[in-house]
Short mmCIF file of C-alpha atoms in Angstrom, two decimals:
data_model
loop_
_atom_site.label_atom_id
_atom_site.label_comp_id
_atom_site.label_asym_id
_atom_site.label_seq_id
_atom_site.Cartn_x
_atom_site.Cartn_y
_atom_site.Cartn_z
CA UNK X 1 -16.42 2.48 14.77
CA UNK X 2 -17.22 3.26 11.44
CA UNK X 3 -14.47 3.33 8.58
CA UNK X 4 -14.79 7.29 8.21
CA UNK X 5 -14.65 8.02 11.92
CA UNK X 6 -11.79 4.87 11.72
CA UNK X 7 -9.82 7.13 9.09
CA UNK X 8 -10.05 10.54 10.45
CA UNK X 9 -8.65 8.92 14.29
CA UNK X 10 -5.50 7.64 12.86
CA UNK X 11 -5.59 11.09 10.86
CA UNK X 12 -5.86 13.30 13.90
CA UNK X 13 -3.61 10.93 15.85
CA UNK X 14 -0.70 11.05 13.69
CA UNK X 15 -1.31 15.09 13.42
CA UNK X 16 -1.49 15.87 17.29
CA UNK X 17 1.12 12.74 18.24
CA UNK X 18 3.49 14.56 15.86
CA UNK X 19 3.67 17.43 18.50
CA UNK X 20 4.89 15.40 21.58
CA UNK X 21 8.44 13.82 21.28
CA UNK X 22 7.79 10.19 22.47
CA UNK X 23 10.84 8.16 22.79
CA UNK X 24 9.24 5.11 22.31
CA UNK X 25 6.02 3.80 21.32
CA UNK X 26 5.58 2.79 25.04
CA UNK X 27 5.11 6.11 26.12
CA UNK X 28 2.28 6.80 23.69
CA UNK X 29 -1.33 6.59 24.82
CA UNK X 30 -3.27 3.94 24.14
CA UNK X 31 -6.20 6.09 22.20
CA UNK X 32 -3.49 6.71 19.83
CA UNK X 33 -2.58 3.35 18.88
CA UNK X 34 -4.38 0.88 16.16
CA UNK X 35 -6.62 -1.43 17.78
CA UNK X 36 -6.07 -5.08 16.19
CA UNK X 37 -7.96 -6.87 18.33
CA UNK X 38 -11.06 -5.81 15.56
CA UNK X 39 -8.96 -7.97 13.64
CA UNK X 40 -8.08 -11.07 15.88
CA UNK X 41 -7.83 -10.91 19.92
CA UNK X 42 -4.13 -12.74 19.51
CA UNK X 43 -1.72 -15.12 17.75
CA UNK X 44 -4.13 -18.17 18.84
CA UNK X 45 -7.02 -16.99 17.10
CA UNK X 46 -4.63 -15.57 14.15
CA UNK X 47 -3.32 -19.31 14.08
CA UNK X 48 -6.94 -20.66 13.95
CA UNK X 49 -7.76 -18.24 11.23
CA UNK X 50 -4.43 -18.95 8.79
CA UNK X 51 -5.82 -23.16 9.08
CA UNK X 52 -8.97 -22.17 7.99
CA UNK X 53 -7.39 -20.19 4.76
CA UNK X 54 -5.36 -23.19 4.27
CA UNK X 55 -8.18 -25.62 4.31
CA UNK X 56 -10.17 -23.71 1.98
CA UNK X 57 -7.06 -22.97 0.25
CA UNK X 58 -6.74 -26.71 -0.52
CA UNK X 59 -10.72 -27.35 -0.94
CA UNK X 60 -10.22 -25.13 -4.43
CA UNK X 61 -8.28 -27.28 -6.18
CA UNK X 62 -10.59 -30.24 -6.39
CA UNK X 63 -12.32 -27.80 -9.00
CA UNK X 64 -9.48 -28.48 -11.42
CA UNK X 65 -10.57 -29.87 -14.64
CA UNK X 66 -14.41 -29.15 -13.56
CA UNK X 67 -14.71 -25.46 -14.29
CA UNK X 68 -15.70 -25.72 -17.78
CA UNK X 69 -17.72 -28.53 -16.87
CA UNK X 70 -20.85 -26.70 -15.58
CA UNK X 71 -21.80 -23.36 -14.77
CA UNK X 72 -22.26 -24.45 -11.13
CA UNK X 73 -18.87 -25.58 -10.85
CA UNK X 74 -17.16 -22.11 -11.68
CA UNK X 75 -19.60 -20.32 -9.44
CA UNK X 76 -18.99 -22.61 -6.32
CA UNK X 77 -15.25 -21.98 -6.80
CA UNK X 78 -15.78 -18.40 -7.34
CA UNK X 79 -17.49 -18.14 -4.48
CA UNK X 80 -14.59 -19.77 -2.29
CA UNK X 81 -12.24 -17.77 -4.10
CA UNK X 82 -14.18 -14.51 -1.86
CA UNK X 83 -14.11 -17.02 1.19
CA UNK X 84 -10.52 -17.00 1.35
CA UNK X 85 -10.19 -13.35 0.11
CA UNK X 86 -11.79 -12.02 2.72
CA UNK X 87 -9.71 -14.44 5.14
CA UNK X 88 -6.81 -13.91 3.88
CA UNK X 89 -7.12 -10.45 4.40
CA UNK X 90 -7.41 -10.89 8.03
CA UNK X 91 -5.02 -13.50 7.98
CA UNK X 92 -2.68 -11.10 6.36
CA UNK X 93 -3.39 -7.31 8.18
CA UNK X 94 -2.97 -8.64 11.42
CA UNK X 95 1.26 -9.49 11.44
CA UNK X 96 1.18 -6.87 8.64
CA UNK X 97 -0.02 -3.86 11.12
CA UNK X 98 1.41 -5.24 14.09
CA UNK X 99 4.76 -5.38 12.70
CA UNK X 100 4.06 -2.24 11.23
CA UNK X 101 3.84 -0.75 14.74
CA UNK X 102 7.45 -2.00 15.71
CA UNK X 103 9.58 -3.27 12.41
CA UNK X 104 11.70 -5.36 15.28
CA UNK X 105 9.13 -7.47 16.07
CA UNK X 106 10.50 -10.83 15.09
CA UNK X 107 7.55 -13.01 15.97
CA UNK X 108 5.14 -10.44 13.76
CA UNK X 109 7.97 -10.93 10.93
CA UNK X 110 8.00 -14.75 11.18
CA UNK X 111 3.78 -14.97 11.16
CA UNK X 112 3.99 -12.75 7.91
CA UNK X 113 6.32 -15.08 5.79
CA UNK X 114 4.22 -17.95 6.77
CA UNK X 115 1.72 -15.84 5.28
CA UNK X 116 3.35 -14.63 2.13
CA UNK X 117 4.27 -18.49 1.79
CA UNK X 118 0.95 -19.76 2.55
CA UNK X 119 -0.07 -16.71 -0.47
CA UNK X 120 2.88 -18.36 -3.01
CA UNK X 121 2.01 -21.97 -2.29
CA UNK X 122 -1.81 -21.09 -3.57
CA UNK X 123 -0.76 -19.13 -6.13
CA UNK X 124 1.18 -21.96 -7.42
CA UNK X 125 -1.51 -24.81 -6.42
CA UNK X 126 -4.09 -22.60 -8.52
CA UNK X 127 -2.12 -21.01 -11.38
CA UNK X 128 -4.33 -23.39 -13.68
CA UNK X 129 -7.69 -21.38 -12.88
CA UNK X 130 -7.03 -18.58 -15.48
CA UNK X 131 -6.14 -21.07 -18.31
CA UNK X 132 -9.22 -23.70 -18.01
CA UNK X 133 -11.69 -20.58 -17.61
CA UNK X 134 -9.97 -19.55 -21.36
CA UNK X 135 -10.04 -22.87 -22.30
CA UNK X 136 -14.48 -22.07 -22.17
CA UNK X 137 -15.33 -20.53 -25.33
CA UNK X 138 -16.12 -16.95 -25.15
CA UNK X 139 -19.53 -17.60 -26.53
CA UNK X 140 -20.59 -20.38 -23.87
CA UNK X 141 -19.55 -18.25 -21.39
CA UNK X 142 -21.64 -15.34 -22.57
CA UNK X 143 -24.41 -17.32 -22.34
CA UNK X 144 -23.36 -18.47 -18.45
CA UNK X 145 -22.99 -14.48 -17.85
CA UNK X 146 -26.22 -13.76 -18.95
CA UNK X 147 -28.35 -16.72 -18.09
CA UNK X 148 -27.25 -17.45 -14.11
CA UNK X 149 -27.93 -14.60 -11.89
CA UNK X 150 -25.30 -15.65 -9.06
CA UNK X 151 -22.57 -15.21 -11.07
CA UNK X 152 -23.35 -11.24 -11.78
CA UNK X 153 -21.03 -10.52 -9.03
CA UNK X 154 -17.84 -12.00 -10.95
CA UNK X 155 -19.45 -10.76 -14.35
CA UNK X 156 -16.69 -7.56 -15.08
CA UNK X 157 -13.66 -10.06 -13.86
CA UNK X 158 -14.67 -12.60 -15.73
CA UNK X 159 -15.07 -10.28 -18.91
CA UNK X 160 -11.54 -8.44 -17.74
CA UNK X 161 -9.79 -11.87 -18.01
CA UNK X 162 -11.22 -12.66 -21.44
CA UNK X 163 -9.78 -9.23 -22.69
CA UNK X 164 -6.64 -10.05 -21.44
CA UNK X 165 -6.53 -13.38 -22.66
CA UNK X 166 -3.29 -13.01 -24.84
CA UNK X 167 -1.32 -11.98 -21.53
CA UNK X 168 -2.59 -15.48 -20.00
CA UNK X 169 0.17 -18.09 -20.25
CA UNK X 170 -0.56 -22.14 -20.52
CA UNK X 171 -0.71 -23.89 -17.55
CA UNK X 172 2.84 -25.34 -17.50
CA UNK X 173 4.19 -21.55 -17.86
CA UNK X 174 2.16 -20.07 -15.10
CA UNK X 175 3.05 -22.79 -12.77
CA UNK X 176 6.57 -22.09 -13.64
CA UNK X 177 6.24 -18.45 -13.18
CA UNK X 178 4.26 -18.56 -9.77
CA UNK X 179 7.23 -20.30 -8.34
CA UNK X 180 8.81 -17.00 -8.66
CA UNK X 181 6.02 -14.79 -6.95
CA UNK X 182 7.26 -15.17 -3.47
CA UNK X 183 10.57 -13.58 -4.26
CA UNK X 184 8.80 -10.49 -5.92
CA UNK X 185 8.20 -8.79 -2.65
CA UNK X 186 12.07 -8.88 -1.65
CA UNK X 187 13.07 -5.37 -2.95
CA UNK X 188 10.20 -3.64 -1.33
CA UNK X 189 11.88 -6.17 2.19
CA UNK X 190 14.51 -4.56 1.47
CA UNK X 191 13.97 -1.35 1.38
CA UNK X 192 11.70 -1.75 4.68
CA UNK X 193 14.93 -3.03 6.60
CA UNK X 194 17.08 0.23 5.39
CA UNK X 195 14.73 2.83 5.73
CA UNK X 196 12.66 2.12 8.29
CA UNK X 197 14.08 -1.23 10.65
CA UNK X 198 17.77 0.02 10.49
CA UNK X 199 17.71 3.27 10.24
CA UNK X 200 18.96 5.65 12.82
CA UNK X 201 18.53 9.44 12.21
CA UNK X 202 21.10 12.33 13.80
CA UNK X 203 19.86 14.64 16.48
CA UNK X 204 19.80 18.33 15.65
CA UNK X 205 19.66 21.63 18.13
CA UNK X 206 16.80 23.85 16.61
CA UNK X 207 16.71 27.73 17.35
CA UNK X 208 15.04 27.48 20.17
CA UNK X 209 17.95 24.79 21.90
CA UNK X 210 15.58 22.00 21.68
CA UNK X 211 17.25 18.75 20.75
CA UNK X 212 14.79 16.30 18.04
CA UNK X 213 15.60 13.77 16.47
CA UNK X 214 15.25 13.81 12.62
CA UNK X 215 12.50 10.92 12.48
CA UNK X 216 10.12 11.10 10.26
CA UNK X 217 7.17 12.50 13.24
CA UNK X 218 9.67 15.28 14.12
CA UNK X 219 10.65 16.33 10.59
CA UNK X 220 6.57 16.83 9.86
CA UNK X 221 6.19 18.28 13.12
CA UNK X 222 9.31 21.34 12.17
CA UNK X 223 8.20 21.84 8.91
CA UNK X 224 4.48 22.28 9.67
CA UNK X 225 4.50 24.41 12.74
CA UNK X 226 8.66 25.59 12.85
CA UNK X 227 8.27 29.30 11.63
CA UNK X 228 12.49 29.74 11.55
CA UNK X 229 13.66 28.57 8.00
CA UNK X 230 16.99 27.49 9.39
CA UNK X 231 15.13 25.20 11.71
CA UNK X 232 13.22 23.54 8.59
CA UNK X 233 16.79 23.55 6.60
CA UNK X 234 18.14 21.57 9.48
CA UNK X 235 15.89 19.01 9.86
CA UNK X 236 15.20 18.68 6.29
CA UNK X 237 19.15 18.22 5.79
CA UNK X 238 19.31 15.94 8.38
CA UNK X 239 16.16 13.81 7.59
CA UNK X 240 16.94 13.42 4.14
CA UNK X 241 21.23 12.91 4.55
CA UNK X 242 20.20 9.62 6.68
CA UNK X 243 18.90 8.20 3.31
CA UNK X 244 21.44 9.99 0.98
CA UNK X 245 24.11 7.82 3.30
CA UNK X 246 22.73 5.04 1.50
CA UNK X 247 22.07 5.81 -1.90
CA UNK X 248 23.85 3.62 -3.89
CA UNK X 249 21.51 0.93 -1.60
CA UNK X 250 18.70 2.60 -2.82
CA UNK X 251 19.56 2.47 -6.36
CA UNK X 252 20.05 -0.75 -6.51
CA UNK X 253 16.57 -1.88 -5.19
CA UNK X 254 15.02 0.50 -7.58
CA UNK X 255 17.33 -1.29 -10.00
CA UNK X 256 16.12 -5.15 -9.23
CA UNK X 257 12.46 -3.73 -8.80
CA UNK X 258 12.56 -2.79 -12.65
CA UNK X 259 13.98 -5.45 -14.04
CA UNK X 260 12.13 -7.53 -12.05
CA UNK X 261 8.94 -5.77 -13.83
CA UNK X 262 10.79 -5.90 -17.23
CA UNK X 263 10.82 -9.50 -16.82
CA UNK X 264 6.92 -10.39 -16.18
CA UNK X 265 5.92 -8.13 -18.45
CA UNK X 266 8.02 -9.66 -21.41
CA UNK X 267 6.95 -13.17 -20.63
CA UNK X 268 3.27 -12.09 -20.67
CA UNK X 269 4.09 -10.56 -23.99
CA UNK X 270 3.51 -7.23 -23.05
CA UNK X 271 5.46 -4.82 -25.02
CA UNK X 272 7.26 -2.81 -22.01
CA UNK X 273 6.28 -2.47 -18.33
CA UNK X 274 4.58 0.21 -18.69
CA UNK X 275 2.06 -1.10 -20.60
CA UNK X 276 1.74 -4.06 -18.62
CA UNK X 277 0.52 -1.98 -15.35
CA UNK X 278 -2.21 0.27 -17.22
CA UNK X 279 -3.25 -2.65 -19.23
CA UNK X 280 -4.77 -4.31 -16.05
CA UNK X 281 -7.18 -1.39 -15.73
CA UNK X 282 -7.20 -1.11 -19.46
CA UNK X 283 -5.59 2.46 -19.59
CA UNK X 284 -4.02 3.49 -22.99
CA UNK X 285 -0.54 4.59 -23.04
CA UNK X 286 -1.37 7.78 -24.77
CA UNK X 287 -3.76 8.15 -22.12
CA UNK X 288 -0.89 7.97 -19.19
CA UNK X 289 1.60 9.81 -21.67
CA UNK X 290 -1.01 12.72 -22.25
CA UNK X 291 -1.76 13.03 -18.47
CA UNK X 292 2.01 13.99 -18.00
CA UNK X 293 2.93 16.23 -21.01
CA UNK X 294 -0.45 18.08 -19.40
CA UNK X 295 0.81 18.49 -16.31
CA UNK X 296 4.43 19.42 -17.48
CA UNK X 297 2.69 21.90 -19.63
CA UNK X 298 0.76 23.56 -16.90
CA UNK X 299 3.34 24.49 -13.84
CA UNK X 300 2.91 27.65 -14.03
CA UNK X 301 0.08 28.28 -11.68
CA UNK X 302 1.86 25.73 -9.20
CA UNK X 303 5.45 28.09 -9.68
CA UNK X 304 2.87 31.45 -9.24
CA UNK X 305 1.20 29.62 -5.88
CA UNK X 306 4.81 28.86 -4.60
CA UNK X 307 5.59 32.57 -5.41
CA UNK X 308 2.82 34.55 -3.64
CA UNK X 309 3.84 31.95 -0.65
CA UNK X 310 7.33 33.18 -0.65
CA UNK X 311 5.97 36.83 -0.70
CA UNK X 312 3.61 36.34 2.09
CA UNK X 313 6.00 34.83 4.31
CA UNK X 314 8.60 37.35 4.27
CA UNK X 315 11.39 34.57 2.23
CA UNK X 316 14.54 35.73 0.37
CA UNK X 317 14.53 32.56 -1.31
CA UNK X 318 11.67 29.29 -0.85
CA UNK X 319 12.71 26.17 -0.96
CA UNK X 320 10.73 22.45 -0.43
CA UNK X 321 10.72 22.45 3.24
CA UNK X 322 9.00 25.93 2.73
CA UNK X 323 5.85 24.05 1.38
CA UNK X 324 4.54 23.11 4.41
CA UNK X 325 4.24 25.96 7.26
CA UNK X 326 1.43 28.01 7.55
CA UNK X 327 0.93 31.46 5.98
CA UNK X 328 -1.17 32.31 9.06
CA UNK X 329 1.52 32.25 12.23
CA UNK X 330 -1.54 30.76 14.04
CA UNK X 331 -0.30 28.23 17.36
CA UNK X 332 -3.33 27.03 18.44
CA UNK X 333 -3.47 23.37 19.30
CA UNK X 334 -6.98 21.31 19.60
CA UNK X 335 -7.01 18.72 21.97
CA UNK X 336 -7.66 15.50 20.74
CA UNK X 337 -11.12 14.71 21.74
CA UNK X 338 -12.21 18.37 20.64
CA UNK X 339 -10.42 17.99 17.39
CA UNK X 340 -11.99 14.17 16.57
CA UNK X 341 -15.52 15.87 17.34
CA UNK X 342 -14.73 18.87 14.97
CA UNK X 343 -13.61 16.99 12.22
CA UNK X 344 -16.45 14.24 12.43
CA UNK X 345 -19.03 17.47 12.30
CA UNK X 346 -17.47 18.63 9.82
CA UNK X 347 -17.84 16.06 7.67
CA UNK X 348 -21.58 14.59 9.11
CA UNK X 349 -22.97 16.16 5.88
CA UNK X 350 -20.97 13.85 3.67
#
């Protein structure tokens, strides 16, 4: 399966799923569901795969204090550095989607923080790579750019690290702060657990007497096909009042998350956090800050779009859940073989 037929299957599965009220992911067919098994065939062969991350894991730091030694040396570990990349996404997708698929799943939680610990243990073990690469002066390094073919491939991260270089702490400092990288995941945890683990939405009666649930499948479903604005007022009140129960929850992840960013970027002397997240991809601020006075500036084809929408569907008054129905009150429902082959043709000249 290629990655473009891969992307428009989940695509068209989530679209034509939304229109059948499953109670639980048992019911669903399996044609609908992620295959992992591209990934590993089960936990044995995950377990065989996290060793081998390990082991490589630990076979990169015997290049400590060699890197600036020889060309060779920083190639070799560059190219282990993709080794366990490309393991450790595997190592990391497969608990990742699986407890994706059921956010109760224990044993898929309990294989992804050995993973995330495995991830903070190397990130400690290694935080002296950036450092001793600095420690190379720019001009030798130049010359080990231009003068080695096989180490093209690392050629713009190399360069992206050197212009960085004032955001690169000693060695002593970025051990100390990669002790801290395990625990920078715990707001987004958190916020998992509320809104998605232990979170139970109300049932609503629609127009029609049909009972739904206000999950997140359902309240698509209603506001895509539901032509009775009541019906999308319902759901959308109901939806979103599960999460407004919990605000002040909410507010306070949101809280630790920026302060959390405040933190880093102040102790790699970036000016405000802001900076420190378009700075990776070397975006100015008056770039970012130009990009949204533009598009504050220019609503008013957006508020004329929303307008002629209003008109053409007959609204007193059009509100967010409006956004989302169909001008065209067109039923029709593809199958989901006939849709997957429509959609692939359509896009066979791409």
């Amino acid at each position: 399966m290629t990655l473009k037929t891969l992307f428009f299957t989940i695509l068209l599965g989530t679209l034509l799923m939304a229109q059948t009220n499953y109670e639980n992911r048992d019911e669903i067919p399996e044609k609908y569901k992620w295959n992992l098994n591209d990934i590993y065939q089960n936990w044995d062969e995950w377990e065989n795969g996290l060793k081998e991350m390990e082991a490589k894991m630990e076979k990169i730091v015997s290049f400590k204090g060699k890197l600036k030694e020889d060309v060779k040396n920083l190639i070799a570990a560059k190219q282990l550095e993709d080794e366990i990349g490309i393991l450790s996404y595997k190592v990391y997708r497969y608990p990742q989607l699986t407890l994706d698929t059921d956010t109760r799943n224990q044993e898929a939680a309990s294989k992804l923080q050995q993973v995330q610990i495995a991830f903070a243990k190397f990130g400690t073990a290694t935080s002296w790579v950036s450092p001793e690469i600095l420690e190379i002066p720019w001009e030798k390094m130049e010359k080990w750019l231009n003068e080695n073919p096989e180490i093209s491939p690392y050629k713009f991260g190399i360069e992206d690290l050197y212009r960085q270089q004032k955001h690169v702490l000693d060695e002593e400092k970025e051990t100390l702060l990669s002790y801290f990288s395990q625990f920078n995941g715990t707001p987004r945890d958190i916020y998992t657990s509320i809104s998605t683990t232990d979170v139970n939405f109300p049932e609503i009666e629609l127009s029609n007497s049909e009972k739904v649930k206000a999950t997140n499948g359902n309240y698509s479903r209603v506001l895509a096909t539901n032509r009775n604005q009541e019906d999308r007022k319902s759901i959308f009140e109901a939806h979103y009042g599960t999460y407004t129960a919990t605000k002040n929850t909410y507010a306070s992840i949101y809280d630790a998350v920026c302060k959390k960013d405040w933190a880093s970027a102040r102790a790699r002397n970036y000016s405000s956090s802001l900076e420190s997240y378009l700075e990776s991809n070397n975006i100015p601020i008056e770039v970012y800050k130009n990009l949204v006075n533009t598009v504050k500036a220019n609503t008013e084809p957006l508020q004329k779009y929303q307008k002629l929408r209003k008109k053409a569907l007959g609204l007193d008054k059009y509100y967010s859940y409006d956004g989302s129905i169909s001008l065209i009150d067109d039923d029709k429902n593809y199958q989901y073989d006939d849709a997957t082959k429509v959609v692939l043709a359509s896009v066979k000249p791409l």
